[in-house]
């Protein structure tokens, strides 16, 4: 046998396919497991956070309400003031008192209103009462309206007493008849001027 070198052929092994190792994963956070039964505790519901009250808005509303209240009170005050002025009994001047008295007694024929301008006691208006009664009787008899008017006033005062003179004219509403007579009204100052007497005078 001839000597020599022996060559041994070794076939490389093929890599074996297998599962690839994965890096370790961190444990995932898990919520509490539901527990069945009567004592189960459920997680609180997630709600919408409530809105805080708007202090600025409430302050503005309060200011507006306050302003409106003041305006209302001011309007009431103005109304009361105007009403008092409109209904105030004017007794500062004798002629103004006689004028208002004649309007109440002969035109409106309102005794309650006329009393506001009469003296508190001791007055004598009998002649003027007869004058108005005659007018009312003639209206009924002749079925016609009769009006009374008066002219300018002549005023004379002496301290707390005085007289106011004027002409009273009565006439039918159709204008067919007019009668004018002079009258004198006695006035006294009793917390303001008041009518205490009425007399038809001779022209």
PDB file of C-alpha atoms in Angstrom:
ATOM      1  CA  UNK A   1       0.000   0.000   0.000  1.00  0.00           C
ATOM      2  CA  UNK A   2       1.303   3.330  -0.914  1.00  0.00           C
ATOM      3  CA  UNK A   3       1.543   5.828   1.996  1.00  0.00           C
ATOM      4  CA  UNK A   4      -0.011   9.339   1.744  1.00  0.00           C
ATOM      5  CA  UNK A   5      -2.171  11.915   3.349  1.00  0.00           C
ATOM      6  CA  UNK A   6      -5.825  11.132   3.956  1.00  0.00           C
ATOM      7  CA  UNK A   7      -8.257  14.022   3.451  1.00  0.00           C
ATOM      8  CA  UNK A   8     -11.514  13.877   5.329  1.00  0.00           C
ATOM      9  CA  UNK A   9     -14.290  16.094   3.945  1.00  0.00           C
ATOM     10  CA  UNK A  10     -16.647  17.471   6.577  1.00  0.00           C
ATOM     11  CA  UNK A  11     -19.921  18.952   5.274  1.00  0.00           C
ATOM     12  CA  UNK A  12     -21.009  22.057   7.236  1.00  0.00           C
ATOM     13  CA  UNK A  13     -24.299  21.733   9.023  1.00  0.00           C
ATOM     14  CA  UNK A  14     -27.208  23.857   7.892  1.00  0.00           C
ATOM     15  CA  UNK A  15     -28.624  26.261  10.505  1.00  0.00           C
ATOM     16  CA  UNK A  16     -31.682  24.928  12.170  1.00  0.00           C
ATOM     17  CA  UNK A  17     -34.715  27.286  11.931  1.00  0.00           C
ATOM     18  CA  UNK A  18     -36.391  27.861  15.261  1.00  0.00           C
ATOM     19  CA  UNK A  19     -38.135  30.485  17.345  1.00  0.00           C
ATOM     20  CA  UNK A  20     -36.250  33.693  17.768  1.00  0.00           C
ATOM     21  CA  UNK A  21     -35.925  34.847  21.306  1.00  0.00           C
ATOM     22  CA  UNK A  22     -37.610  38.187  22.030  1.00  0.00           C
ATOM     23  CA  UNK A  23     -36.418  40.738  24.503  1.00  0.00           C
ATOM     24  CA  UNK A  24     -38.371  40.684  27.710  1.00  0.00           C
ATOM     25  CA  UNK A  25     -41.433  42.988  27.715  1.00  0.00           C
ATOM     26  CA  UNK A  26     -42.370  45.044  30.750  1.00  0.00           C
ATOM     27  CA  UNK A  27     -45.548  43.923  32.446  1.00  0.00           C
ATOM     28  CA  UNK A  28     -48.632  45.846  31.306  1.00  0.00           C
ATOM     29  CA  UNK A  29     -50.643  47.759  33.863  1.00  0.00           C
ATOM     30  CA  UNK A  30     -53.980  46.222  34.414  1.00  0.00           C
ATOM     31  CA  UNK A  31     -56.985  47.598  36.228  1.00  0.00           C
ATOM     32  CA  UNK A  32     -58.711  45.801  38.998  1.00  0.00           C
ATOM     33  CA  UNK A  33     -60.446  42.712  37.869  1.00  0.00           C
ATOM     34  CA  UNK A  34     -64.215  42.862  38.192  1.00  0.00           C
ATOM     35  CA  UNK A  35     -65.501  40.906  41.070  1.00  0.00           C
ATOM     36  CA  UNK A  36     -68.948  39.430  40.742  1.00  0.00           C
ATOM     37  CA  UNK A  37     -71.338  39.434  43.593  1.00  0.00           C
ATOM     38  CA  UNK A  38     -73.075  41.875  45.910  1.00  0.00           C
ATOM     39  CA  UNK A  39     -69.845  43.355  47.166  1.00  0.00           C
ATOM     40  CA  UNK A  40     -68.528  44.250  43.743  1.00  0.00           C
ATOM     41  CA  UNK A  41     -66.857  47.642  43.572  1.00  0.00           C
ATOM     42  CA  UNK A  42     -67.127  49.420  40.258  1.00  0.00           C
ATOM     43  CA  UNK A  43     -64.679  52.052  39.192  1.00  0.00           C
ATOM     44  CA  UNK A  44     -66.039  55.625  39.519  1.00  0.00           C
ATOM     45  CA  UNK A  45     -67.517  57.016  36.300  1.00  0.00           C
ATOM     46  CA  UNK A  46     -65.505  59.544  34.475  1.00  0.00           C
ATOM     47  CA  UNK A  47     -67.575  62.780  34.458  1.00  0.00           C
ATOM     48  CA  UNK A  48     -67.234  66.196  32.940  1.00  0.00           C
ATOM     49  CA  UNK A  49     -65.750  68.609  35.455  1.00  0.00           C
ATOM     50  CA  UNK A  50     -68.367  71.206  36.568  1.00  0.00           C
ATOM     51  CA  UNK A  51     -68.033  74.834  35.619  1.00  0.00           C
ATOM     52  CA  UNK A  52     -67.188  77.285  38.321  1.00  0.00           C
ATOM     53  CA  UNK A  53     -69.753  80.082  38.757  1.00  0.00           C
ATOM     54  CA  UNK A  54     -68.995  83.158  36.736  1.00  0.00           C
ATOM     55  CA  UNK A  55     -68.607  85.793  39.422  1.00  0.00           C
ATOM     56  CA  UNK A  56     -68.140  88.583  36.942  1.00  0.00           C
ATOM     57  CA  UNK A  57     -71.401  87.777  35.169  1.00  0.00           C
ATOM     58  CA  UNK A  58     -73.323  87.697  38.441  1.00  0.00           C
ATOM     59  CA  UNK A  59     -71.802  91.015  39.464  1.00  0.00           C
ATOM     60  CA  UNK A  60     -72.890  92.624  36.187  1.00  0.00           C
ATOM     61  CA  UNK A  61     -76.434  91.276  36.586  1.00  0.00           C
ATOM     62  CA  UNK A  62     -76.590  92.610  40.138  1.00  0.00           C
ATOM     63  CA  UNK A  63     -75.423  96.050  38.996  1.00  0.00           C
ATOM     64  CA  UNK A  64     -78.001  96.144  36.178  1.00  0.00           C
ATOM     65  CA  UNK A  65     -80.777  95.117  38.570  1.00  0.00           C
ATOM     66  CA  UNK A  66     -79.702  97.828  40.997  1.00  0.00           C
ATOM     67  CA  UNK A  67     -79.740 100.507  38.305  1.00  0.00           C
ATOM     68  CA  UNK A  68     -83.208  99.421  37.138  1.00  0.00           C
ATOM     69  CA  UNK A  69     -84.455  99.524  40.729  1.00  0.00           C
ATOM     70  CA  UNK A  70     -83.137 103.051  41.213  1.00  0.00           C
ATOM     71  CA  UNK A  71     -84.749 104.180  37.959  1.00  0.00           C
ATOM     72  CA  UNK A  72     -88.082 102.701  39.035  1.00  0.00           C
ATOM     73  CA  UNK A  73     -87.902 104.429  42.407  1.00  0.00           C
ATOM     74  CA  UNK A  74     -86.972 107.683  40.723  1.00  0.00           C
ATOM     75  CA  UNK A  75     -89.905 107.350  38.323  1.00  0.00           C
ATOM     76  CA  UNK A  76     -92.301 106.753  41.204  1.00  0.00           C
ATOM     77  CA  UNK A  77     -90.923 109.807  42.995  1.00  0.00           C
ATOM     78  CA  UNK A  78     -91.382 112.001  39.935  1.00  0.00           C
ATOM     79  CA  UNK A  79     -94.931 110.720  39.434  1.00  0.00           C
ATOM     80  CA  UNK A  80     -95.859 111.421  43.060  1.00  0.00           C
ATOM     81  CA  UNK A  81     -94.350 114.897  42.835  1.00  0.00           C
ATOM     82  CA  UNK A  82     -96.255 115.710  39.640  1.00  0.00           C
ATOM     83  CA  UNK A  83     -99.474 114.313  41.111  1.00  0.00           C
ATOM     84  CA  UNK A  84     -99.083 116.433  44.243  1.00  0.00           C
ATOM     85  CA  UNK A  85     -98.504 119.542  42.155  1.00  0.00           C
ATOM     86  CA  UNK A  86    -101.503 118.786  39.944  1.00  0.00           C
ATOM     87  CA  UNK A  87    -103.844 118.127  42.874  1.00  0.00           C
ATOM     88  CA  UNK A  88    -102.507 120.756  45.263  1.00  0.00           C
ATOM     89  CA  UNK A  89    -105.140 123.219  46.462  1.00  0.00           C
ATOM     90  CA  UNK A  90    -103.985 126.683  45.439  1.00  0.00           C
ATOM     91  CA  UNK A  91    -104.913 129.099  48.247  1.00  0.00           C
ATOM     92  CA  UNK A  92    -102.054 131.559  47.939  1.00  0.00           C
ATOM     93  CA  UNK A  93    -104.093 134.228  46.095  1.00  0.00           C
ATOM     94  CA  UNK A  94    -107.701 135.344  46.769  1.00  0.00           C
ATOM     95  CA  UNK A  95    -108.649 135.628  43.094  1.00  0.00           C
ATOM     96  CA  UNK A  96    -107.321 132.119  42.331  1.00  0.00           C
ATOM     97  CA  UNK A  97    -109.390 130.705  45.185  1.00  0.00           C
ATOM     98  CA  UNK A  98    -112.583 132.418  43.961  1.00  0.00           C
ATOM     99  CA  UNK A  99    -111.915 131.246  40.410  1.00  0.00           C
ATOM    100  CA  UNK A 100    -111.520 127.616  41.519  1.00  0.00           C
ATOM    101  CA  UNK A 101    -114.525 127.881  43.814  1.00  0.00           C
ATOM    102  CA  UNK A 102    -116.810 129.163  41.040  1.00  0.00           C
ATOM    103  CA  UNK A 103    -115.622 126.414  38.708  1.00  0.00           C
ATOM    104  CA  UNK A 104    -116.411 123.742  41.285  1.00  0.00           C
ATOM    105  CA  UNK A 105    -119.731 125.204  42.475  1.00  0.00           C
ATOM    106  CA  UNK A 106    -121.330 126.643  39.328  1.00  0.00           C
ATOM    107  CA  UNK A 107    -119.681 124.721  36.472  1.00  0.00           C
ATOM    108  CA  UNK A 108    -118.973 121.264  37.900  1.00  0.00           C
ATOM    109  CA  UNK A 109    -121.730 121.609  40.508  1.00  0.00           C
ATOM    110  CA  UNK A 110    -119.631 119.517  42.857  1.00  0.00           C
ATOM    111  CA  UNK A 111    -120.265 120.502  46.480  1.00  0.00           C
ATOM    112  CA  UNK A 112    -117.435 118.322  47.801  1.00  0.00           C
ATOM    113  CA  UNK A 113    -114.935 120.011  45.528  1.00  0.00           C
ATOM    114  CA  UNK A 114    -116.324 123.462  46.323  1.00  0.00           C
ATOM    115  CA  UNK A 115    -115.918 122.857  50.063  1.00  0.00           C
ATOM    116  CA  UNK A 116    -112.150 122.705  49.563  1.00  0.00           C
ATOM    117  CA  UNK A 117    -112.242 126.461  48.876  1.00  0.00           C
ATOM    118  CA  UNK A 118    -114.800 127.486  51.499  1.00  0.00           C
ATOM    119  CA  UNK A 119    -113.995 128.883  54.937  1.00  0.00           C
ATOM    120  CA  UNK A 120    -113.916 126.408  57.795  1.00  0.00           C
ATOM    121  CA  UNK A 121    -116.883 127.921  59.625  1.00  0.00           C
ATOM    122  CA  UNK A 122    -119.180 130.938  59.653  1.00  0.00           C
ATOM    123  CA  UNK A 123    -119.624 131.184  55.890  1.00  0.00           C
ATOM    124  CA  UNK A 124    -122.746 132.598  54.234  1.00  0.00           C
ATOM    125  CA  UNK A 125    -123.298 131.324  50.687  1.00  0.00           C
ATOM    126  CA  UNK A 126    -127.114 131.259  50.742  1.00  0.00           C
ATOM    127  CA  UNK A 127    -127.463 133.849  47.964  1.00  0.00           C
ATOM    128  CA  UNK A 128    -125.157 131.897  45.646  1.00  0.00           C
ATOM    129  CA  UNK A 129    -127.019 128.678  46.484  1.00  0.00           C
ATOM    130  CA  UNK A 130    -130.274 130.316  45.349  1.00  0.00           C
ATOM    131  CA  UNK A 131    -128.564 131.520  42.180  1.00  0.00           C
ATOM    132  CA  UNK A 132    -127.509 127.959  41.280  1.00  0.00           C
ATOM    133  CA  UNK A 133    -130.889 126.473  42.237  1.00  0.00           C
ATOM    134  CA  UNK A 134    -132.632 128.931  39.876  1.00  0.00           C
ATOM    135  CA  UNK A 135    -130.357 127.830  37.037  1.00  0.00           C
ATOM    136  CA  UNK A 136    -131.142 124.149  37.657  1.00  0.00           C
ATOM    137  CA  UNK A 137    -134.904 124.844  37.775  1.00  0.00           C
ATOM    138  CA  UNK A 138    -134.820 126.777  34.492  1.00  0.00           C
ATOM    139  CA  UNK A 139    -132.922 123.943  32.814  1.00  0.00           C
ATOM    140  CA  UNK A 140    -135.630 121.479  33.830  1.00  0.00           C
ATOM    141  CA  UNK A 141    -138.517 123.755  32.836  1.00  0.00           C
ATOM    142  CA  UNK A 142    -137.169 124.796  29.458  1.00  0.00           C
ATOM    143  CA  UNK A 143    -135.182 121.616  28.697  1.00  0.00           C
ATOM    144  CA  UNK A 144    -132.127 123.650  27.887  1.00  0.00           C
ATOM    145  CA  UNK A 145    -128.613 123.793  29.282  1.00  0.00           C
ATOM    146  CA  UNK A 146    -127.447 126.944  31.062  1.00  0.00           C
ATOM    147  CA  UNK A 147    -123.784 127.787  31.486  1.00  0.00           C
ATOM    148  CA  UNK A 148    -122.117 130.266  33.841  1.00  0.00           C
ATOM    149  CA  UNK A 149    -118.979 132.266  33.130  1.00  0.00           C
ATOM    150  CA  UNK A 150    -117.216 135.193  34.790  1.00  0.00           C
ATOM    151  CA  UNK A 151    -114.877 137.978  33.881  1.00  0.00           C
ATOM    152  CA  UNK A 152    -111.786 139.486  35.468  1.00  0.00           C
ATOM    153  CA  UNK A 153    -111.377 139.834  39.236  1.00  0.00           C
ATOM    154  CA  UNK A 154    -111.009 142.958  41.337  1.00  0.00           C
ATOM    155  CA  UNK A 155    -109.187 142.062  44.570  1.00  0.00           C
ATOM    156  CA  UNK A 156    -109.060 144.091  47.779  1.00  0.00           C
ATOM    157  CA  UNK A 157    -107.436 142.760  50.976  1.00  0.00           C
ATOM    158  CA  UNK A 158    -106.938 144.072  54.505  1.00  0.00           C
ATOM    159  CA  UNK A 159    -104.821 141.732  56.587  1.00  0.00           C
ATOM    160  CA  UNK A 160    -106.477 138.316  56.788  1.00  0.00           C
ATOM    161  CA  UNK A 161    -109.726 139.520  55.167  1.00  0.00           C
ATOM    162  CA  UNK A 162    -110.604 140.654  51.692  1.00  0.00           C
ATOM    163  CA  UNK A 163    -113.125 140.868  48.873  1.00  0.00           C
ATOM    164  CA  UNK A 164    -113.047 139.683  45.273  1.00  0.00           C
ATOM    165  CA  UNK A 165    -115.477 141.243  42.783  1.00  0.00           C
ATOM    166  CA  UNK A 166    -116.427 139.934  39.342  1.00  0.00           C
ATOM    167  CA  UNK A 167    -119.363 139.684  36.910  1.00  0.00           C
ATOM    168  CA  UNK A 168    -121.247 136.396  36.625  1.00  0.00           C
ATOM    169  CA  UNK A 169    -122.901 135.712  33.272  1.00  0.00           C
ATOM    170  CA  UNK A 170    -125.441 132.956  32.796  1.00  0.00           C
ATOM    171  CA  UNK A 171    -126.661 132.038  29.347  1.00  0.00           C
ATOM    172  CA  UNK A 172    -128.424 129.286  27.487  1.00  0.00           C
ATOM    173  CA  UNK A 173    -126.353 126.794  25.555  1.00  0.00           C
ATOM    174  CA  UNK A 174    -127.942 127.959  22.271  1.00  0.00           C
ATOM    175  CA  UNK A 175    -126.840 131.533  22.989  1.00  0.00           C
ATOM    176  CA  UNK A 176    -130.325 133.055  22.822  1.00  0.00           C
ATOM    177  CA  UNK A 177    -130.250 134.534  26.329  1.00  0.00           C
ATOM    178  CA  UNK A 178    -127.440 135.989  28.453  1.00  0.00           C
ATOM    179  CA  UNK A 179    -127.733 137.776  31.804  1.00  0.00           C
ATOM    180  CA  UNK A 180    -124.770 139.406  33.548  1.00  0.00           C
ATOM    181  CA  UNK A 181    -124.784 140.520  37.191  1.00  0.00           C
ATOM    182  CA  UNK A 182    -121.987 141.853  39.438  1.00  0.00           C
ATOM    183  CA  UNK A 183    -121.011 139.760  42.474  1.00  0.00           C
ATOM    184  CA  UNK A 184    -118.785 140.230  45.488  1.00  0.00           C
ATOM    185  CA  UNK A 185    -117.110 137.357  47.329  1.00  0.00           C
ATOM    186  CA  UNK A 186    -115.796 137.709  50.873  1.00  0.00           C
ATOM    187  CA  UNK A 187    -112.546 135.847  51.532  1.00  0.00           C
ATOM    188  CA  UNK A 188    -110.523 135.135  54.694  1.00  0.00           C
ATOM    189  CA  UNK A 189    -107.015 133.818  55.220  1.00  0.00           C
ATOM    190  CA  UNK A 190    -107.315 130.543  57.158  1.00  0.00           C
ATOM    191  CA  UNK A 191    -104.149 128.604  56.339  1.00  0.00           C
ATOM    192  CA  UNK A 192    -104.646 130.045  52.868  1.00  0.00           C
ATOM    193  CA  UNK A 193    -107.453 132.109  51.363  1.00  0.00           C
ATOM    194  CA  UNK A 194    -111.001 130.738  51.477  1.00  0.00           C
ATOM    195  CA  UNK A 195    -114.431 131.932  50.335  1.00  0.00           C
ATOM    196  CA  UNK A 196    -116.770 132.845  53.197  1.00  0.00           C
ATOM    197  CA  UNK A 197    -119.543 134.830  51.522  1.00  0.00           C
ATOM    198  CA  UNK A 198    -121.149 135.652  48.168  1.00  0.00           C
ATOM    199  CA  UNK A 199    -123.432 138.607  47.450  1.00  0.00           C
ATOM    200  CA  UNK A 200    -124.986 139.978  44.269  1.00  0.00           C
ATOM    201  CA  UNK A 201    -124.297 143.714  44.180  1.00  0.00           C
ATOM    202  CA  UNK A 202    -126.055 146.641  42.540  1.00  0.00           C
ATOM    203  CA  UNK A 203    -124.295 147.841  39.381  1.00  0.00           C
TER     204      UNK A 203
END
